[in-house]
Short mmCIF file of C-alpha atoms in Angstrom, two decimals:
data_model
loop_
_atom_site.label_atom_id
_atom_site.label_comp_id
_atom_site.label_asym_id
_atom_site.label_seq_id
_atom_site.Cartn_x
_atom_site.Cartn_y
_atom_site.Cartn_z
CA HIS O 1 -31.68 75.86 -59.80
CA ASN O 2 -31.52 72.15 -58.85
CA LYS O 3 -28.89 71.56 -61.53
CA LYS O 4 -26.64 74.16 -59.88
CA LEU O 5 -27.12 72.51 -56.48
CA PHE O 6 -26.39 69.09 -57.97
CA ARG O 7 -23.25 70.36 -59.71
CA LYS O 8 -22.07 71.96 -56.48
CA LYS O 9 -22.62 68.70 -54.54
CA VAL O 10 -20.83 66.67 -57.21
CA LYS O 11 -17.96 69.16 -57.12
CA GLU O 12 -17.80 68.90 -53.30
CA ASN O 13 -17.73 65.09 -53.45
CA MET O 14 -14.92 65.24 -55.98
CA ALA O 15 -12.91 67.57 -53.72
CA LYS O 16 -9.58 66.12 -52.74
CA SER O 17 -7.66 66.26 -49.50
CA ARG O 18 -5.21 64.37 -47.33
CA VAL O 19 -7.05 64.75 -44.00
CA PHE O 20 -10.70 63.85 -43.45
CA HIS O 21 -13.08 64.01 -40.48
CA ILE O 22 -15.97 61.56 -40.62
CA VAL O 23 -18.97 61.93 -38.32
CA SER O 24 -21.71 59.31 -38.53
CA LYS O 25 -24.49 58.16 -36.26
CA VAL O 26 -24.18 54.52 -35.28
CA LYS O 27 -27.69 53.81 -36.52
CA ASN O 28 -30.75 55.46 -37.96
CA PRO O 29 -32.79 56.58 -34.92
CA ASP O 30 -36.07 55.91 -36.73
CA THR O 31 -35.42 52.57 -38.46
CA GLY O 32 -32.57 51.12 -36.40
CA GLU O 33 -30.57 50.52 -39.61
CA VAL O 34 -26.86 50.46 -38.75
CA TYR O 35 -24.97 53.20 -40.58
CA LEU O 36 -21.50 52.54 -39.22
CA ASP O 37 -20.01 50.02 -36.81
CA GLU O 38 -16.47 49.13 -35.80
CA THR O 39 -16.25 46.37 -38.43
CA LYS O 40 -17.06 48.83 -41.23
CA ILE O 41 -14.59 51.31 -39.74
CA LYS O 42 -11.80 48.73 -39.66
CA ASP O 43 -12.62 47.68 -43.23
CA GLY O 44 -12.36 51.30 -44.35
CA LEU O 45 -9.09 51.78 -42.49
CA ALA O 46 -7.56 48.71 -44.14
CA HIS O 47 -6.67 50.78 -47.23
CA ARG O 48 -2.89 51.07 -47.29
CA THR O 49 -2.94 54.67 -48.50
CA ILE O 50 -4.24 55.75 -45.07
CA LYS O 51 -1.18 56.57 -42.99
CA ARG O 52 -2.64 57.87 -39.71
CA TRP O 53 -6.08 57.41 -38.26
CA GLY O 54 -8.08 57.64 -35.09
CA TYR O 55 -11.66 56.95 -34.14
CA ALA O 56 -13.94 57.13 -31.13
CA LEU O 57 -17.50 56.26 -30.32
CA HIS O 58 -19.24 59.23 -28.71
CA ASP O 59 -22.02 57.63 -26.69
CA LYS O 60 -22.19 60.07 -23.75
CA ASP O 61 -22.66 63.40 -25.55
CA ASN O 62 -25.54 65.68 -24.65
CA TYR O 63 -26.90 68.67 -26.50
CA THR O 64 -25.66 72.07 -25.32
CA ILE O 65 -27.35 75.42 -25.02
CA LEU O 66 -25.63 76.42 -28.25
CA ASP O 67 -27.04 73.32 -29.98
CA GLU O 68 -30.51 74.22 -28.75
CA GLN O 69 -30.16 77.80 -30.00
CA GLU O 70 -29.29 76.48 -33.45
CA ASN O 71 -32.07 73.86 -33.43
CA PRO O 72 -34.84 73.99 -30.78
CA GLU O 73 -35.42 70.23 -31.20
CA HIS O 74 -31.95 69.65 -29.67
CA VAL O 75 -32.86 70.41 -26.06
CA ALA O 76 -29.83 71.24 -23.90
CA GLY O 77 -28.94 68.37 -21.56
CA THR O 78 -30.67 65.65 -23.59
CA HIS O 79 -28.66 62.75 -25.02
CA LYS O 80 -27.35 62.94 -28.58
CA ASP O 81 -27.64 59.84 -30.72
CA ASP O 82 -24.51 57.68 -30.39
CA HIS O 83 -22.09 58.58 -33.15
CA TRP O 84 -18.59 57.91 -34.44
CA HIS O 85 -15.84 60.44 -35.04
CA ILE O 86 -13.08 59.25 -37.35
CA VAL O 87 -10.01 61.14 -38.53
CA ILE O 88 -7.83 59.83 -41.32
CA GLU O 89 -4.71 61.16 -42.98
CA MET O 90 -3.58 59.91 -46.36
CA GLY O 91 0.03 59.46 -47.40
CA SER O 92 1.40 61.88 -49.97
CA ASN O 93 -1.55 61.65 -52.38
CA GLN O 94 -4.79 63.53 -52.05
CA THR O 95 -7.98 61.47 -52.25
CA GLU O 96 -11.53 62.36 -53.27
CA VAL O 97 -14.31 62.53 -50.69
CA ASP O 98 -16.35 60.03 -52.77
CA THR O 99 -13.53 57.49 -52.53
CA ILE O 100 -13.44 57.78 -48.74
CA ALA O 101 -17.25 57.44 -48.63
CA LYS O 102 -17.07 54.20 -50.64
CA TRP O 103 -14.34 52.77 -48.40
CA PHE O 104 -16.49 53.27 -45.29
CA GLY O 105 -19.84 52.54 -46.94
CA ILE O 106 -21.34 55.89 -45.92
CA PRO O 107 -22.79 58.89 -47.77
CA ALA O 108 -20.27 61.58 -48.72
CA GLN O 109 -22.14 64.19 -46.66
CA PHE O 110 -20.82 62.49 -43.49
CA ILE O 111 -17.27 63.47 -44.46
CA ASP O 112 -15.59 66.83 -43.95
CA ILE O 113 -12.23 67.93 -45.23
CA ALA O 114 -10.03 68.93 -42.30
CA LYS O 115 -7.95 71.98 -43.21
CA GLY O 116 -5.01 73.85 -41.83
CA HIS O 117 -1.59 73.07 -40.44
CA GLY O 118 -1.94 70.27 -37.89
CA ALA O 119 -5.47 69.38 -39.06
CA PHE O 120 -5.06 65.68 -38.21
CA LEU O 121 -4.01 66.41 -34.63
CA ASP O 122 -6.73 69.04 -34.19
CA VAL O 123 -9.41 66.49 -35.09
CA ALA O 124 -7.69 63.74 -33.10
CA GLU O 125 -7.79 66.00 -30.04
CA TYR O 126 -11.55 66.39 -30.49
CA LEU O 127 -12.01 62.60 -30.37
CA THR O 128 -11.47 62.73 -26.60
CA HIS O 129 -13.02 66.16 -26.00
CA GLU O 130 -9.62 67.27 -24.67
CA ASN O 131 -10.03 70.79 -26.03
CA PRO O 132 -11.55 72.88 -23.21
CA ASN O 133 -13.39 74.93 -25.82
CA GLU O 134 -15.28 71.80 -26.90
CA CYS O 135 -16.07 70.19 -23.56
CA GLY O 136 -17.07 71.45 -20.17
CA PRO O 137 -20.36 72.14 -18.48
CA ILE O 138 -23.42 72.23 -20.70
CA GLU O 139 -24.41 75.53 -19.11
CA GLU O 140 -21.30 77.08 -20.65
CA GLY O 141 -21.98 75.65 -24.09
CA GLY O 142 -19.58 72.71 -23.76
CA LYS O 143 -20.16 69.22 -25.09
CA GLY O 144 -20.85 67.84 -21.63
CA ASN O 145 -21.88 64.31 -20.73
CA GLU O 146 -24.47 63.40 -18.11
CA GLU O 147 -22.27 64.82 -15.36
CA GLY O 148 -21.66 68.00 -17.34
CA THR O 149 -17.99 67.39 -18.15
CA ILE O 150 -15.81 64.79 -19.81
CA ASP O 151 -12.53 63.60 -18.38
CA PRO O 152 -10.56 62.29 -21.37
CA MET O 153 -8.58 59.95 -19.13
CA ASP O 154 -11.68 58.41 -17.54
CA THR O 155 -12.54 55.26 -19.50
CA THR O 156 -15.63 54.51 -17.40
CA ASP O 157 -17.79 56.67 -19.67
CA GLY O 158 -17.32 54.23 -22.56
CA LEU O 159 -15.14 56.56 -24.63
CA ARG O 160 -12.40 54.51 -26.26
CA VAL O 161 -10.07 56.12 -28.71
CA ASP O 162 -7.93 54.21 -31.19
CA ILE O 163 -5.10 56.27 -32.76
CA ASN O 164 -2.72 54.53 -35.20
CA ILE O 165 0.14 55.23 -37.56
CA ARG O 166 0.96 52.95 -40.48
CA GLU O 167 4.63 52.76 -41.44
#
């Protein structure tokens, strides 16, 4: 049974794609160990095969009612641990999840393969919570901040997004 699970995980880590969405807490909430900071992100992004990328620190997110329904420990309205969202798009070659994990110094389970036409832009849009289906009042299941909503143009909440294209 465990061998099947291990094989499946290895197979997932060897999966290839051109567009990836990385989500990682800034630090371990129990030990304080830093998982990912802007220096590690910039080091990971330095690989020339990455053609487009964007990242944002989400430090104002609160749990929603939907989050609480999925996990009662995630009480609606309470602050989520600060975390990074990163989207990267490779050039013409597909890359393995494990390779991306090594570049950023994070476990492969923090990396999802973004799929579909326009996958890069879909994830990039999420970086700022611009999609009304993802943000909005907590009461409606949105990813609200302390005030219940996020204005993607309001930089006072600490949300800074860096989107780049490499020629």
